[in-house]
Amino acid sequence: MMVQTVTKTYSFDDYLNYRDDSDFKYELFNGKLIQMPPASGLHAEILRLIYDILKAEIQRLQLDWVVQPGTVGVRTGIRKSRIPDILVMTETQRQLLRTLPSAILEEPPLLVVEIVSPNNPEDDYRYKRSEYAALGIPEYWIIDSQESKISILTLVSGFYDIVEYRGEDIINSASFPELKLTAEQILNAL
């Protein structure tokens, strides 16, 4: 006799209301809950660096934007929701979030940043890329310390154009055109 394991498929509403006794964060992918593993030390340092730099740049330019570190989700489909490592949204979106029971945007933020985890690089390069493009997120950064590169993807006619930066290359961001950061500075969290 063969025993089959049944995995529950979650609707987006199920996901919004899901609670367990852990402190884990979950993404929703095709109705399945995907537990997000704890970040490595380098991952956490890169996240802190990017958050600090983007927050300072937003303040310097006096933009009506807000940067959030891994706490706000983005609905990317009927049964899909992602929690980017960092996202930049408008003040209007932030005010809307304050009224919601779950911190999940249904409209595209201005920018998302993903720091590649060694156990699932395909998520960031393939799945999230297509989901973020379909949602209409104008700019997407992929920071990959394993491959020693930063990929900046810019949405053009529904698809992302990609430029890769390594070493002393100064990254070029459409959202933050005055940044003078090299790939090496980001990858080493300097």
XYZ file of C-alpha atoms in Angstrom:
190
model
C 0.000 0.000 0.000
C 1.361 3.386 -1.000
C 0.932 6.401 1.295
C 0.496 9.772 -0.377
C 1.254 13.073 1.263
C -1.247 15.788 0.495
C 0.137 19.319 0.418
C -2.369 22.078 1.048
C -2.793 24.635 -1.689
C -3.348 28.133 -0.336
C -5.416 30.892 -1.878
C -4.099 34.414 -1.573
C -6.619 35.078 1.227
C -5.449 31.904 3.026
C -1.902 33.219 2.771
C -2.864 36.638 4.159
C -4.459 34.955 7.165
C -1.867 32.196 7.692
C -0.349 32.089 11.161
C 1.779 29.447 12.810
C 3.690 29.349 16.077
C 7.011 30.239 14.456
C 8.756 33.467 13.564
C 9.373 32.258 10.008
C 8.423 34.349 6.990
C 6.764 32.664 4.039
C 6.338 33.508 0.384
C 3.466 32.105 -1.647
C 4.356 30.414 -4.932
C 1.594 28.789 -6.992
C -0.455 28.216 -3.857
C 2.404 26.661 -1.849
C 3.949 28.238 1.235
C 7.716 28.607 0.831
C 9.581 29.114 4.098
C 12.281 31.754 3.824
C 15.522 30.544 5.432
C 17.480 32.794 7.806
C 19.982 35.020 6.010
C 23.730 34.430 6.096
C 25.896 37.032 7.821
C 27.089 38.490 4.495
C 23.492 38.586 3.199
C 22.445 40.547 6.299
C 25.366 42.975 5.912
C 24.630 43.599 2.211
C 20.966 44.199 3.070
C 21.925 46.693 5.801
C 24.324 48.521 3.456
C 21.798 48.833 0.608
C 19.031 49.886 3.002
C 21.229 52.600 4.565
C 22.455 53.890 1.187
C 19.006 54.011 -0.416
C 17.454 55.643 2.654
C 20.182 58.312 2.689
C 19.792 58.930 -1.060
C 16.005 59.275 -0.737
C 16.513 61.795 2.080
C 19.253 63.669 0.200
C 17.066 64.034 -2.887
C 13.974 64.733 -0.768
C 11.981 62.103 -2.635
C 8.498 61.049 -1.569
C 9.722 57.447 -1.322
C 10.246 54.912 1.466
C 12.719 52.016 1.629
C 11.671 48.833 3.468
C 13.994 45.976 4.504
C 12.419 42.542 3.968
C 9.195 43.305 5.812
C 6.786 44.168 3.000
C 5.461 41.618 0.539
C 4.441 42.088 -3.073
C 1.538 40.198 -4.618
C 2.840 38.853 -7.910
C -0.055 36.677 -9.048
C -3.331 35.004 -8.138
C -1.572 32.611 -5.755
C 1.821 34.282 -5.527
C 3.412 36.714 -3.109
C 7.084 37.548 -2.624
C 8.939 39.322 0.171
C 11.890 41.114 -1.450
C 15.014 41.685 0.624
C 14.490 45.407 0.050
C 11.850 47.415 -1.722
C 11.340 51.072 -2.452
C 7.765 52.349 -2.567
C 5.974 55.666 -2.672
C 4.745 57.441 0.435
C 1.199 56.851 -0.875
C 1.853 53.090 -0.880
C 3.255 53.313 2.661
C 0.121 55.102 3.853
C -2.051 52.425 2.209
C -0.012 49.653 3.895
C -0.780 51.178 7.287
C -4.470 50.379 6.708
C -3.985 46.739 5.641
C -4.052 43.710 7.955
C -0.997 42.260 6.127
C 1.921 44.284 4.741
C 1.537 43.161 1.131
C 1.425 45.572 -1.805
C -0.825 44.727 -4.720
C 0.539 47.580 -6.851
C 4.148 47.534 -8.048
C 6.774 49.219 -5.887
C 9.380 51.424 -7.600
C 12.316 49.068 -7.020
C 12.979 45.632 -5.531
C 16.318 44.189 -4.458
C 16.995 40.486 -4.010
C 20.195 39.115 -2.499
C 20.777 35.652 -3.957
C 20.784 32.766 -1.496
C 23.177 29.928 -2.385
C 20.457 27.263 -2.125
C 18.003 28.825 -4.617
C 19.566 31.203 -7.175
C 17.005 30.173 -9.784
C 14.273 31.862 -7.719
C 15.863 35.297 -8.139
C 17.106 34.922 -11.718
C 14.081 33.186 -13.205
C 10.889 33.042 -11.225
C 11.006 36.375 -9.434
C 12.296 38.043 -12.593
C 9.223 36.983 -14.563
C 6.825 37.697 -11.679
C 8.250 41.184 -11.055
C 8.181 42.005 -14.768
C 4.563 40.844 -15.078
C 3.612 43.045 -12.117
C 5.339 46.024 -13.746
C 8.089 46.747 -11.209
C 10.270 49.290 -13.061
C 13.641 48.242 -11.595
C 14.959 45.011 -10.047
C 18.432 44.466 -8.577
C 19.915 40.996 -8.128
C 22.941 40.960 -5.826
C 24.878 37.707 -6.210
C 27.936 37.264 -3.991
C 28.502 33.682 -5.244
C 28.929 34.919 -8.818
C 30.510 38.246 -7.708
C 28.082 40.351 -9.720
C 25.222 42.808 -9.441
C 22.503 42.636 -12.082
C 20.327 45.706 -12.612
C 17.171 44.944 -14.559
C 15.125 47.747 -16.070
C 11.602 47.157 -17.349
C 11.224 47.958 -21.048
C 7.951 47.117 -22.840
C 7.014 44.461 -20.272
C 10.406 42.694 -20.185
C 13.591 43.321 -18.256
C 16.765 44.549 -19.921
C 19.718 43.437 -17.823
C 23.154 44.946 -17.235
C 25.697 43.096 -15.079
C 28.329 44.819 -12.957
C 31.493 43.330 -11.446
C 34.493 44.571 -9.490
C 35.087 48.300 -9.898
C 32.137 48.776 -12.276
C 29.938 51.617 -11.014
C 26.326 50.474 -11.001
C 23.806 52.446 -13.024
C 20.319 52.696 -11.497
C 17.455 54.454 -13.264
C 15.776 55.030 -9.879
C 18.949 56.391 -8.244
C 21.057 57.789 -11.108
C 23.428 59.760 -8.854
C 24.639 56.755 -6.823
C 28.376 56.149 -7.122
C 28.596 52.574 -5.860
C 30.778 49.856 -7.297
C 29.787 46.216 -7.484
C 32.726 45.394 -5.205
C 31.556 47.860 -2.509
C 28.121 46.255 -2.491
C 29.338 42.648 -2.601
C 31.761 43.245 0.250
C 29.226 45.353 2.209
C 31.742 48.190 2.520
